[in-house]
Structure formats: C-alpha cells, structure tokens
Coordinates of C-alpha atoms in Angstrom, one line a residue:
M1 CA 3.5 -7.5 -53.0
D2 CA 1.8 -8.5 -56.2
S3 CA 1.1 -12.0 -54.7
L4 CA -0.6 -10.2 -51.7
N5 CA -2.7 -8.1 -54.1
D6 CA -3.8 -11.3 -55.9
A7 CA -4.6 -13.1 -52.7
L8 CA -6.7 -10.2 -51.5
E9 CA -8.5 -10.0 -54.8
K10 CA -9.4 -13.7 -54.7
L11 CA -10.6 -13.4 -51.1
K12 CA -12.6 -10.3 -52.0
L13 CA -14.3 -12.1 -54.9
S14 CA -15.0 -15.4 -53.3
G15 CA -14.8 -14.6 -49.6
T16 CA -14.5 -17.8 -47.6
D17 CA -16.4 -19.9 -50.2
C18 CA -13.4 -20.8 -52.4
S19 CA -11.9 -24.3 -52.2
S20 CA -9.9 -25.1 -49.1
D21 CA -6.7 -25.4 -51.1
K22 CA -7.2 -22.0 -52.7
L23 CA -8.2 -20.5 -49.3
E24 CA -5.1 -22.0 -47.6
G25 CA -2.9 -20.6 -50.4
C26 CA -4.4 -17.1 -50.0
L27 CA -3.9 -17.2 -46.2
D28 CA -0.3 -18.4 -46.6
C29 CA 0.3 -15.5 -48.9
L30 CA -1.1 -13.1 -46.4
L31 CA 1.0 -14.5 -43.6
Q32 CA 4.1 -14.3 -45.8
A33 CA 3.5 -10.7 -46.7
L34 CA 2.8 -9.7 -43.1
G35 CA 6.1 -11.4 -42.1
Q36 CA 8.0 -9.3 -44.6
N37 CA 6.4 -5.9 -44.1
N38 CA 3.8 -5.9 -41.3
I39 CA 2.7 -2.3 -41.4
E40 CA 2.2 -1.9 -45.1
S41 CA 0.6 -5.4 -45.5
S42 CA -1.8 -5.0 -42.6
E43 CA -3.0 -1.7 -43.9
K44 CA -3.5 -3.1 -47.4
I45 CA -5.5 -6.0 -45.8
Q46 CA -7.7 -3.4 -44.0
Q47 CA -8.2 -1.2 -47.1
S48 CA -9.2 -4.3 -49.1
G49 CA -12.3 -4.7 -46.9
I50 CA -11.7 -8.4 -46.3
L51 CA -11.3 -8.2 -42.5
Q52 CA -15.0 -8.8 -42.2
S53 CA -14.8 -12.2 -43.8
F54 CA -12.4 -13.4 -41.1
V55 CA -15.4 -13.5 -38.7
N56 CA -16.6 -16.6 -40.6
L57 CA -13.1 -18.0 -41.0
L58 CA -12.7 -18.0 -37.2
K59 CA -15.7 -20.2 -36.6
L60 CA -14.8 -23.2 -34.5
Q61 CA -15.4 -25.8 -37.2
T62 CA -13.4 -24.1 -39.9
P63 CA -10.2 -25.9 -40.8
S64 CA -8.5 -22.6 -41.6
A65 CA -9.3 -21.1 -38.2
S66 CA -5.6 -21.5 -37.0
K67 CA -4.2 -19.6 -40.0
A68 CA -7.0 -17.0 -39.7
A69 CA -6.2 -16.4 -36.1
H70 CA -2.5 -16.2 -36.9
I71 CA -3.1 -13.5 -39.5
I72 CA -5.2 -11.5 -37.0
A73 CA -2.4 -11.9 -34.4
E74 CA 0.1 -10.5 -37.0
I75 CA -2.2 -7.7 -38.2
A76 CA -2.9 -6.6 -34.6
K77 CA 0.8 -6.1 -33.9
N78 CA 0.2 -2.9 -35.8
E79 CA -1.3 -0.5 -33.2
L80 CA -3.4 1.3 -35.9
M81 CA -5.1 -2.0 -36.9
R82 CA -6.5 -2.9 -33.4
I83 CA -9.6 -0.8 -33.5
P84 CA -10.5 -2.0 -37.1
C85 CA -10.3 -5.6 -35.8
V86 CA -12.7 -4.7 -33.0
E87 CA -15.1 -2.8 -35.3
V88 CA -15.6 -5.7 -37.7
G89 CA -16.5 -8.0 -34.7
L90 CA -13.4 -10.3 -34.4
I91 CA -13.4 -10.5 -30.6
P92 CA -16.5 -12.7 -30.0
P93 CA -15.4 -15.4 -32.5
L94 CA -11.8 -15.3 -31.2
V95 CA -13.2 -15.8 -27.6
Q96 CA -15.2 -18.8 -28.8
L97 CA -12.1 -20.3 -30.4
L98 CA -10.5 -20.5 -26.9
H99 CA -12.7 -23.6 -26.4
S100 CA -11.0 -25.4 -29.3
K101 CA -9.2 -28.7 -28.7
D102 CA -6.5 -27.8 -31.3
Q103 CA -3.4 -26.5 -29.6
E104 CA -2.2 -24.4 -32.6
V105 CA -5.6 -22.8 -32.8
L106 CA -5.5 -22.0 -29.1
L107 CA -2.0 -20.5 -29.4
Q108 CA -2.8 -18.2 -32.3
T109 CA -6.2 -17.2 -30.8
G110 CA -4.5 -16.2 -27.6
R111 CA -1.9 -14.2 -29.4
A112 CA -4.6 -12.5 -31.5
L113 CA -6.7 -11.5 -28.5
G114 CA -3.6 -10.4 -26.6
N115 CA -2.4 -8.2 -29.5
I116 CA -5.8 -6.7 -30.2
C117 CA -6.4 -5.8 -26.5
Y118 CA -2.8 -4.8 -25.7
D119 CA -2.6 -1.9 -23.3
N120 CA -6.3 -1.2 -23.7
H121 CA -8.1 -1.5 -20.4
S122 CA -11.6 -1.2 -21.8
L123 CA -11.1 -4.1 -24.3
Q124 CA -9.4 -6.2 -21.5
T125 CA -12.4 -5.5 -19.3
Q126 CA -14.6 -6.7 -22.2
L127 CA -12.7 -9.9 -22.3
I128 CA -13.1 -10.4 -18.6
Q129 CA -16.8 -9.9 -18.9
M130 CA -16.9 -12.5 -21.7
G131 CA -15.5 -15.0 -19.3
V132 CA -12.0 -15.6 -20.7
I133 CA -10.3 -15.9 -17.3
P134 CA -11.8 -19.3 -16.2
T135 CA -11.3 -20.5 -19.8
L136 CA -7.6 -19.5 -19.8
V137 CA -7.1 -21.1 -16.3
D138 CA -8.5 -24.4 -17.6
L139 CA -6.2 -24.2 -20.6
L140 CA -3.2 -23.8 -18.4
G141 CA -4.1 -26.9 -16.5
I142 CA -4.9 -29.0 -19.5
H143 CA -1.9 -27.9 -21.7
S144 CA 0.8 -27.3 -19.0
H145 CA 3.2 -29.5 -21.0
N146 CA 2.9 -27.1 -24.0
T147 CA 5.5 -24.4 -23.4
A148 CA 4.2 -22.0 -26.0
L149 CA 0.6 -22.3 -24.8
T150 CA 1.7 -22.0 -21.2
E151 CA 3.6 -18.8 -22.0
M152 CA 0.6 -17.4 -23.9
C153 CA -1.7 -18.0 -20.8
L154 CA 0.9 -16.4 -18.5
V155 CA 1.1 -13.3 -20.7
A156 CA -2.7 -13.0 -20.7
F157 CA -2.8 -13.4 -16.9
G158 CA -0.2 -10.8 -16.5
N159 CA -2.2 -8.3 -18.6
L160 CA -5.6 -9.1 -17.1
A161 CA -4.4 -9.4 -13.4
E162 CA -3.5 -5.7 -13.4
L163 CA -7.2 -4.9 -13.6
E164 CA -9.1 -4.8 -10.3
S165 CA -12.2 -6.3 -12.0
S166 CA -10.3 -9.5 -12.8
K167 CA -9.4 -10.4 -9.2
E168 CA -12.8 -11.7 -8.3
Q169 CA -12.9 -14.0 -11.3
F170 CA -9.4 -15.2 -10.8
A171 CA -10.3 -16.0 -7.1
A172 CA -13.2 -18.1 -8.3
T173 CA -10.8 -20.4 -10.3
N174 CA -8.0 -22.7 -9.2
V175 CA -5.4 -20.3 -10.7
S176 CA -3.3 -20.4 -7.5
E177 CA -3.0 -24.2 -7.6
E178 CA -2.1 -24.2 -11.3
M179 CA 0.5 -21.4 -10.9
V180 CA 2.2 -23.1 -7.9
K181 CA 2.3 -26.4 -9.8
L182 CA 3.8 -24.6 -12.8
F183 CA 6.4 -22.8 -10.6
K184 CA 7.5 -26.0 -9.0
K185 CA 8.3 -27.5 -12.5
Q186 CA 10.4 -24.5 -13.6
T187 CA 14.2 -24.5 -13.3
E188 CA 15.0 -21.5 -15.5
H189 CA 15.3 -18.0 -14.1
E190 CA 13.5 -16.4 -17.0
K191 CA 10.5 -18.8 -16.8
R192 CA 10.2 -18.3 -13.0
E193 CA 10.4 -14.5 -13.5
I194 CA 7.4 -14.6 -15.8
I195 CA 5.4 -16.5 -13.2
F196 CA 6.5 -14.0 -10.5
E197 CA 5.2 -11.2 -12.7
V198 CA 1.8 -12.8 -12.7
L199 CA 1.7 -13.8 -9.1
A200 CA 2.5 -10.3 -7.8
P201 CA -0.7 -8.5 -9.1
L202 CA -2.8 -11.6 -8.3
A203 CA -1.5 -11.7 -4.7
E204 CA -2.8 -8.1 -4.1
N205 CA -6.2 -9.8 -3.6
D206 CA -6.7 -11.2 0.0
A207 CA -8.7 -14.3 -1.2
I208 CA -6.0 -15.2 -3.7
K209 CA -3.3 -14.6 -1.0
M210 CA -4.9 -17.3 1.1
Q211 CA -5.3 -19.6 -1.9
L212 CA -1.6 -19.2 -2.8
V213 CA -0.6 -19.9 0.8
E214 CA -2.8 -23.1 0.8
A215 CA -1.4 -24.1 -2.6
G216 CA 2.2 -24.1 -1.1
L217 CA 3.6 -21.0 -2.7
V218 CA 5.4 -19.9 0.5
E219 CA 7.4 -23.1 0.7
C220 CA 8.5 -22.5 -2.9
L221 CA 9.5 -18.9 -2.1
L222 CA 11.5 -20.1 1.0
D223 CA 13.3 -22.6 -1.2
V224 CA 14.2 -19.8 -3.7
V225 CA 15.6 -17.7 -0.9
Q226 CA 17.6 -20.6 0.5
N227 CA 19.1 -21.4 -2.9
T228 CA 20.0 -17.8 -3.9
V229 CA 21.0 -16.2 -0.6
N230 CA 24.7 -16.9 -0.8
S231 CA 25.0 -16.4 -4.6
E232 CA 26.8 -13.4 -6.1
K233 CA 25.1 -13.8 -9.5
E234 CA 23.0 -10.8 -10.4
E235 CA 20.1 -13.0 -11.6
D236 CA 20.1 -14.9 -8.3
N237 CA 20.0 -11.6 -6.3
A238 CA 17.1 -10.4 -8.5
E239 CA 15.2 -13.7 -7.8
L240 CA 15.9 -13.4 -4.1
K241 CA 14.4 -9.9 -4.0
T242 CA 11.3 -11.0 -6.0
A243 CA 10.7 -14.0 -3.8
S244 CA 11.1 -12.2 -0.5
D245 CA 9.0 -9.3 -1.7
L246 CA 6.2 -11.6 -2.7
M247 CA 6.5 -13.3 0.7
V248 CA 5.9 -10.0 2.4
L249 CA 3.0 -9.3 0.1
L250 CA 1.3 -12.6 1.1
L251 CA 1.6 -11.4 4.8
L252 CA -0.5 -8.3 4.1
G253 CA -3.7 -10.4 4.2
D254 CA -5.0 -10.9 7.7
E255 CA -6.1 -14.5 7.1
S256 CA -3.0 -15.5 5.2
M257 CA -0.7 -13.8 7.8
Q258 CA -2.4 -15.5 10.7
K259 CA -2.2 -18.9 9.0
L260 CA 1.6 -18.5 8.5
F261 CA 2.1 -17.2 12.0
E262 CA 0.7 -20.4 13.5
G263 CA 0.8 -19.0 17.0
G264 CA 4.4 -18.1 16.6
K265 CA 5.4 -21.7 16.1
G266 CA 5.0 -21.8 12.3
S267 CA 8.1 -22.8 10.3
V268 CA 7.5 -19.8 8.0
F269 CA 7.6 -17.4 10.9
Q270 CA 10.7 -19.1 12.3
R271 CA 12.5 -18.9 8.9
V272 CA 11.6 -15.2 8.7
L273 CA 13.2 -14.6 12.1
S274 CA 16.5 -16.0 10.8
W275 CA 16.5 -13.3 8.0
L276 CA 16.9 -10.4 10.5
P277 CA 20.5 -11.2 11.5
S278 CA 21.4 -12.5 8.0
N279 CA 23.6 -9.5 7.0
N280 CA 21.9 -9.8 3.6
R281 CA 20.3 -6.3 3.0
Q282 CA 17.4 -7.7 1.1
L283 CA 16.6 -10.4 3.6
E284 CA 17.0 -7.9 6.5
L285 CA 14.5 -5.7 4.9
A286 CA 12.0 -8.5 4.0
G287 CA 12.4 -9.9 7.6
A288 CA 11.6 -6.6 9.2
L289 CA 8.6 -6.0 6.9
A290 CA 7.4 -9.5 7.6
I291 CA 7.6 -8.9 11.4
A292 CA 5.7 -5.6 11.0
N293 CA 3.0 -7.5 9.1
F294 CA 2.9 -10.3 11.7
A295 CA 2.6 -7.6 14.4
R296 CA -0.9 -6.5 13.2
N297 CA -2.8 -7.9 16.2
D298 CA -2.2 -7.8 19.9
G299 CA -1.9 -11.6 20.4
N300 CA 0.9 -11.9 17.9
C301 CA 2.7 -8.8 19.2
I302 CA 2.6 -10.0 22.8
H303 CA 3.9 -13.5 21.8
M304 CA 6.8 -12.0 19.7
V305 CA 7.9 -9.6 22.5
D306 CA 7.8 -12.4 25.0
N307 CA 10.0 -14.5 22.7
G308 CA 12.8 -12.0 22.2
I309 CA 11.9 -10.3 18.9
V310 CA 12.7 -6.8 20.2
Q311 CA 16.4 -7.5 20.7
K312 CA 16.7 -8.8 17.1
L313 CA 15.1 -5.6 15.8
V314 CA 17.3 -3.4 18.0
D315 CA 20.4 -5.2 16.8
L316 CA 19.2 -4.8 13.2
L317 CA 18.7 -1.1 13.7
D318 CA 22.0 -0.7 15.4
R319 CA 23.8 -2.2 12.3
H320 CA 22.1 0.5 10.1
V321 CA 22.6 3.6 12.2
E322 CA 25.7 4.7 10.3
D323 CA 25.0 3.4 6.8
G324 CA 21.7 5.2 6.6
N325 CA 19.9 2.4 4.7
V326 CA 16.5 4.1 4.8
T327 CA 14.4 1.1 3.7
V328 CA 15.8 -1.2 6.5
Q329 CA 15.5 1.6 9.1
H330 CA 11.9 2.3 8.1
A331 CA 10.9 -1.3 8.1
A332 CA 12.5 -2.1 11.5
L333 CA 10.9 1.0 13.1
S334 CA 7.5 0.0 11.6
A335 CA 7.9 -3.4 13.3
L336 CA 8.8 -1.8 16.6
R337 CA 5.9 0.7 16.4
N338 CA 3.4 -2.1 15.8
L339 CA 4.9 -4.2 18.6
A340 CA 4.5 -1.3 21.0
I341 CA 0.7 -1.0 20.6
P342 CA -0.4 -3.6 23.2
V343 CA -0.2 -2.1 26.7
V344 CA 1.6 -5.0 28.2
N345 CA 4.5 -4.6 25.7
K346 CA 5.3 -1.0 26.4
A347 CA 7.2 -1.4 29.7
K348 CA 9.1 -4.5 28.4
M349 CA 10.2 -2.7 25.3
L350 CA 11.3 0.4 27.2
S351 CA 13.3 -1.9 29.5
A352 CA 14.9 -3.4 26.4
G353 CA 16.3 0.0 25.5
V354 CA 14.0 0.6 22.5
A355 CA 13.6 4.3 23.2
E356 CA 17.3 4.9 23.3
E357 CA 17.8 2.9 20.1
V358 CA 15.1 4.9 18.3
L359 CA 16.6 8.2 19.5
K360 CA 19.8 7.4 17.5
F361 CA 17.8 8.2 14.4
L362 CA 16.9 11.7 15.4
R363 CA 19.5 13.1 13.1
S364 CA 17.9 11.3 10.1
E365 CA 16.9 13.7 7.3
M366 CA 14.6 11.1 5.6
P367 CA 10.9 11.8 6.2
P368 CA 9.8 8.1 6.1
V369 CA 12.3 7.3 8.9
Q370 CA 11.3 10.4 10.9
F371 CA 7.6 9.5 10.6
K372 CA 8.1 5.9 11.9
L373 CA 10.5 7.1 14.6
L374 CA 7.9 9.6 15.9
G375 CA 5.1 7.0 15.8
T376 CA 7.3 4.4 17.7
L377 CA 8.1 6.9 20.5
R378 CA 4.4 8.0 20.8
M379 CA 3.3 4.3 21.1
L380 CA 6.0 3.6 23.7
I381 CA 5.1 6.4 26.1
D382 CA 1.3 5.9 26.0
A383 CA 0.4 5.7 29.7
Q384 CA 4.1 5.4 30.6
A385 CA 4.6 8.4 32.9
E386 CA 8.2 7.8 33.7
A387 CA 9.3 7.3 30.1
A388 CA 7.2 10.3 28.9
E389 CA 9.0 12.5 31.5
Q390 CA 12.4 11.2 30.7
L391 CA 11.9 11.8 26.9
G392 CA 10.1 15.1 27.5
K393 CA 13.1 16.5 29.4
N394 CA 15.4 15.5 26.5
V395 CA 16.1 18.9 25.1
K396 CA 17.6 17.5 21.8
L397 CA 14.4 15.5 21.2
V398 CA 12.1 18.3 22.0
E399 CA 14.0 20.8 19.8
R400 CA 13.9 18.3 16.9
L401 CA 10.1 17.9 17.4
V402 CA 9.6 21.7 17.3
E403 CA 11.7 21.8 14.1
W404 CA 9.6 19.0 12.5
C405 CA 6.4 20.7 13.5
E406 CA 7.2 23.2 10.8
V407 CA 7.9 20.9 7.9
K408 CA 4.7 21.6 5.9
E409 CA 6.0 19.7 2.9
H410 CA 5.8 16.5 4.9
A411 CA 2.3 16.5 6.5
G412 CA 2.8 13.1 8.2
V413 CA 6.0 14.1 10.0
M414 CA 4.5 17.4 11.0
G415 CA 1.4 15.7 12.4
E416 CA 3.3 13.0 14.3
S417 CA 5.7 15.7 15.8
N418 CA 2.7 17.6 17.1
R419 CA 1.1 14.5 18.5
L420 CA 4.3 13.4 20.2
L421 CA 4.8 16.9 21.8
S422 CA 1.2 16.7 23.1
A423 CA 1.7 13.1 24.3
L424 CA 4.9 14.0 26.3
I425 CA 2.8 16.4 28.3
R426 CA -0.4 14.3 28.6
H427 CA 1.4 11.2 29.8
S428 CA 4.1 12.8 32.0
K429 CA 1.9 15.5 33.6
S430 CA 5.3 17.0 34.4
K431 CA 6.2 20.6 35.0
D432 CA 9.8 20.0 33.9
V433 CA 8.5 18.6 30.6
I434 CA 6.2 21.6 30.1
R435 CA 9.1 24.0 30.8
T436 CA 11.3 22.2 28.3
I437 CA 8.6 22.5 25.6
V438 CA 8.0 26.2 26.5
E439 CA 11.8 27.0 26.3
S440 CA 12.1 25.1 23.0
G441 CA 9.2 27.1 21.4
G442 CA 6.7 24.3 21.2
I443 CA 3.6 26.0 22.6
K444 CA 2.6 27.8 19.4
H445 CA 2.5 24.4 17.6
L446 CA 0.1 22.9 20.2
V447 CA -2.2 25.9 19.7
T448 CA -2.1 25.4 15.9
M449 CA -2.7 21.7 16.5
A450 CA -6.0 22.6 18.3
T451 CA -7.2 23.9 14.9
S452 CA -6.4 20.6 13.0
E453 CA -9.0 19.0 10.7
H454 CA -8.6 15.8 12.7
V455 CA -10.7 15.7 15.9
I456 CA -8.4 13.4 17.7
M457 CA -5.4 15.8 17.1
Q458 CA -7.5 18.8 18.2
N459 CA -8.5 17.0 21.4
E460 CA -4.9 15.8 22.2
A461 CA -3.8 19.5 21.8
L462 CA -6.5 20.9 24.0
V463 CA -5.8 18.3 26.8
A464 CA -2.1 19.1 26.7
L465 CA -2.8 22.9 26.7
G466 CA -5.2 22.3 29.7
L467 CA -2.3 20.6 31.6
I468 CA 0.1 23.5 30.7
A469 CA -2.5 26.0 32.0
A470 CA -3.0 24.0 35.2
L471 CA 0.7 23.3 36.0
E472 CA 2.8 26.0 34.3
L473 CA 0.6 28.9 33.3
Q474 CA 3.0 31.6 34.3
S475 CA 5.9 30.3 32.2
A476 CA 3.7 29.6 29.2
E477 CA 1.6 32.7 29.4
H478 CA 3.5 34.8 26.9
D479 CA 3.6 32.1 24.3
L480 CA -0.1 31.3 24.7
E481 CA -0.9 34.9 24.2
S482 CA 1.4 35.3 21.1
A483 CA -0.2 32.1 19.6
K484 CA -3.6 33.7 20.0
L485 CA -4.9 30.8 22.1
V486 CA -8.0 32.7 23.3
E487 CA -9.1 33.6 19.7
V488 CA -8.7 29.9 18.7
L489 CA -10.9 28.8 21.6
H490 CA -13.5 31.4 20.8
R491 CA -13.6 30.1 17.2
L492 CA -13.8 26.4 18.3
L493 CA -16.7 27.2 20.6
S494 CA -18.5 29.3 18.0
E495 CA -18.3 26.8 15.2
E496 CA -21.3 24.5 15.0
K497 CA -19.1 21.7 13.4
S498 CA -16.9 21.4 16.4
A499 CA -17.2 18.0 18.1
P500 CA -18.7 17.9 21.6
E501 CA -15.4 16.8 23.2
I502 CA -13.7 19.8 21.5
K503 CA -16.3 22.2 22.9
Y504 CA -16.0 20.6 26.4
N505 CA -12.2 20.8 26.5
S506 CA -12.1 24.3 25.1
M507 CA -14.4 25.5 28.0
V508 CA -12.2 23.6 30.5
L509 CA -9.2 25.5 29.0
I510 CA -10.9 28.9 29.2
C511 CA -11.5 28.3 32.9
A512 CA -7.9 27.3 33.4
V513 CA -6.3 30.3 31.6
M514 CA -8.4 32.9 33.5
G515 CA -5.6 32.9 36.1
S516 CA -3.5 34.8 33.6
E517 CA -4.1 38.5 33.5
P518 CA -3.4 39.1 29.8
L519 CA -5.3 36.0 28.7
H520 CA -8.2 36.9 31.0
K521 CA -8.4 40.4 29.4
E522 CA -8.5 38.7 26.0
I523 CA -11.4 36.5 27.2
Q524 CA -13.3 39.6 28.3
R525 CA -12.6 41.4 25.1
L526 CA -14.0 38.6 23.0
V527 CA -17.3 38.3 25.0
F528 CA -17.2 34.6 25.7
L529 CA -20.3 34.8 27.8
D530 CA -22.6 34.9 24.8
V531 CA -21.0 31.9 23.1
V532 CA -20.9 29.8 26.3
A533 CA -24.5 30.7 27.2
K534 CA -25.8 29.1 24.0
L535 CA -24.0 25.9 24.8
R536 CA -26.1 25.4 28.0
N537 CA -28.8 23.9 25.8
H538 CA -26.4 21.6 23.9
E539 CA -27.7 18.1 23.3
N540 CA -24.6 16.6 24.9
K541 CA -25.0 16.7 28.7
T542 CA -21.3 16.9 29.5
V543 CA -21.0 20.0 27.2
S544 CA -24.2 21.6 28.7
Q545 CA -23.0 21.1 32.3
Q546 CA -19.5 22.4 31.5
A547 CA -21.2 25.4 29.8
S548 CA -23.1 26.2 33.0
L549 CA -19.9 26.0 35.1
T550 CA -17.9 28.1 32.6
E551 CA -20.7 30.7 32.5
Q552 CA -20.7 31.0 36.3
K553 CA -16.9 31.4 36.4
L554 CA -17.0 34.0 33.6
T555 CA -19.8 35.9 35.4
V556 CA -17.9 35.9 38.7
Q557 CA -14.7 37.1 37.2
S558 CA -16.1 39.6 34.7

C-alpha cells in the first residue's frame, strides 16, 4: 500500500506532466494495487483527488491512454466509485477514445464505460445520445477477429438494447448483418448464447426484425433447431428453446412475418409446420405460436385452412388434453382462434370438428386456456346459426360459462364468458338456447354485461336481451326482474355518456319487455316518459326516431 501512496503522491504533485517512464510506473502501481484490493485502493485514489487528471490522460494522442482507461475500468467495478467518475467528467473523453485505432485502448475504454454505466439507465441513455451505438457497431465489423473486443461490444449491445431509446439508433446501423455474420462463425454454445441475449431485445423492434430476416438469421435459427432437436444434452435443449423462441419473436412483426410466409410456400413456413407433429414439447409450442402469428391476416388464414393446418392443430391439442401442458394448449387455441376470424373459414373449421376438440378443455382450471377456449368458440359461431344453437343447448358448456362469468379475479375470462353467452343467443336466435341459459342462471350476467365499460359488450348484451324479450319473455321474466333490468335501462338512457347505439337498443328493449306485467309496472314506476321525451331531440336520427316510437308506446300503455 506504501507504493500506492507514493504513486498517488507523485501524480498529485506532477499530474500528467511527469516523464512517460515515471507516469507508466505510477499507472502500473495503481493497477497492481487495484488488482490486490479493489475497494480500498479505488477509494484511496478518489480521496487523493487525482481522478480529475485522468481526463487529460484519456486524450486520444496520449500514449498512456490504454492504462488510464484500464485503471478507470477497475475503479468503476466498485459501485461507489461510478458517480465520482462521472462527476469529474470521464465519460466524454472515454467516448472519444472509442475512435482509437489501438485495440487495447478500445478494449479498456469499452470496459471502463460499461462499468461506469452498469445498471444505470440515465447514464446509458447519455451514452446513446453521445452516439456510441454506431461507433460500437463499426468496431464490431472492423475487429470481429478480436475475441475480447467482440465480447466487449456484445456486452455493451446487451446493456444498451434493453433501452427503448436505443432501438432506433441500432436500426439505423448494419448491426443485424454484423450479428448474423458473427453468429455464423460461432461454434461454441456459450458464445452463441451471448449473441442470442443481444438479439432478443433487438428483435423487439419491427424494423430490426425485418433486417435480421433479410440478413439470414432465420436460416441460422433453423439450422440450430435441426442440429439440437434430437439431442438429450441440457445445453442443446436450452439452445433449441432460445432459437425457436427467437424465431417466434421475429414473426411478431407484420412485415417480417409476411416475408417468411411467402404465400404459404416459404421454406420457413413449411419447416414450422413440421414442428407441430414433432413430439418435442418446445417445438410443438413454437410451431403453434408461429402459426398463430402467421394467422394475423385473412389471406394467410384462408390459405392455411385450405391446406390442412386445422387437422394438425387439432391433433396437437388432442395429444395435450390429458397432460395439461398449459403453454401448448394456449398456443394451439390461439392459432385456432385467429384462423377462425375469416368468414369463409368458420364452416370449414366446424366441419373439421374444432368445436368438439375445444370443448374437451372445458374442465381446464387454467385462466389462459379458458380465455383462448372462449375466444375460439366465439369466433367459430359468429353468423353460424346451427353451430351457435348446438353449442347453446350444451348444458355443460352453458353452466361452465355462467360459472366463469363470476370469476372477478380473471377479468379476461369473465368478459369472454359473458360475450360468448350473448353470442350464443344472438347467432342462434333460438328459444331452446335461451331456455338453457335461463335455466342455468345466465340472465343476470347479461344484465350486468349491459353496464360494462366497453360499448361493444354493452351492445352485445342489449341485443341478446332484446332477443330474450322477443322470444322467451315469460320464462326469463323472473330473472330479468331480479337482475333489475329496468333500472339498468333507465340509467343507460339517463346518462349522457351512453353511446347512441346503447340508447337505441335500450329503448328497443323497453318496448319489448312491456309485455311482462311486473317489468311493465317497474317501467311505469321509474317514469320513463320523461327520459325518453328528451331523446326525441337527440342529434342521432336513429335514436330520435326510436325515442318517438318508444314515447308513443309508453303513452298508449300507461
């Protein structure tokens, strides 16, 4: 420690003006002390007040720049020393040093900046604003043969890529090309894993997704899958998962997804299809997620259904009914739900037995599976009267829906259950379906749904309730009264914020329930005439016309 004190004293006295030999000796001494006891030595260096002199030492032309940067890198390993390094102004000269031609200088500078800014988003943002990203990408391209420098760049990318503000700058460079080039050269698991860790946050950006696809990353990923799929080694399984997950991430971008689909003829799409029957859990999952991503526009969905994708997904689901693998079930149901969106696909998918397959998961207790199951059935029965009637008369299904309408801790499941109950009535227009829902206790949930914060759900509820009132008022009368339907309608008509279609359908429903004596009494008690009369002057013509009709009916029957 005495030698450290001597070195600090010399540097304090002469600063950076002492002879190069003496300066080198002092710097070597500092490095040695930091290597032996980093915390104590770094704090002594700070207390000595010589940190400020490192600003000059780091100037590009200084022969001692490499050792100076190395010392800063070591000092900044100590968390308490990072802010002092920033306060004396070390970041700007370090950033300038990234333009050096000396590889050792570059390495130590990168380490110094990385350590100073470690886990500090505001400092990392400052680096981004100072333009380090294009500089680092250039360095990776120029020095790709230097392992230590390459790893330094990758660590820096990994830290910076987590910040949203970095994505635009990365997208303006050829980082994708450089990363894919680097990946192709790597044979070691650990090295590839480091590259994967950088690629994942970068690939969250849609522009970079497309650049990575164009740079040939997908082919690399498919090779990794092919080379690891039959291995039992833990590291191979980990790499298979990382590669297939990254593949799915690339498909989240609309442009990159469409490029890889290639009209359903792309080799990537064909390879993904082969994952579904692979009996490898990770590939089954990735395959189903990939299909769900490909199924994000009608053209792709129609092509896939016409070319037999449904049977592959049904077979996949069938293999996972008993083992309860939630992630695979969720992914396959997501794919089927998306595929069921185009009108022309619905009847084909119903004929293929999709509804029956999906119903096998009714007993699932996992909210993510429940949510996708409900969404898939709702998409399938849209404008499919026969299927809606068949499902609506399925007592087990309806009872499960009524049960799920009450799971407040899972808002998504609760909302989808309500919407499916309503859809069964709206698309079937069947008395039998309505009776099944009444007997299962579903009416109160439809009335509650009419008060939802989402206009689309309010409207779906009101239309379903209108059909109940028109087709099966007598059997539903008691439940509608208990659920305080008339009070709900009065509130919807009174509230200014209610959308025009909500006001319109509420008035249609008022007219429809007048045929019930207890509901009619409730309408008279709440003096609907006043509320409806105000709506005759509503700016929406459909609302004002319905208000006039409703007012006439209320007057006649008062």
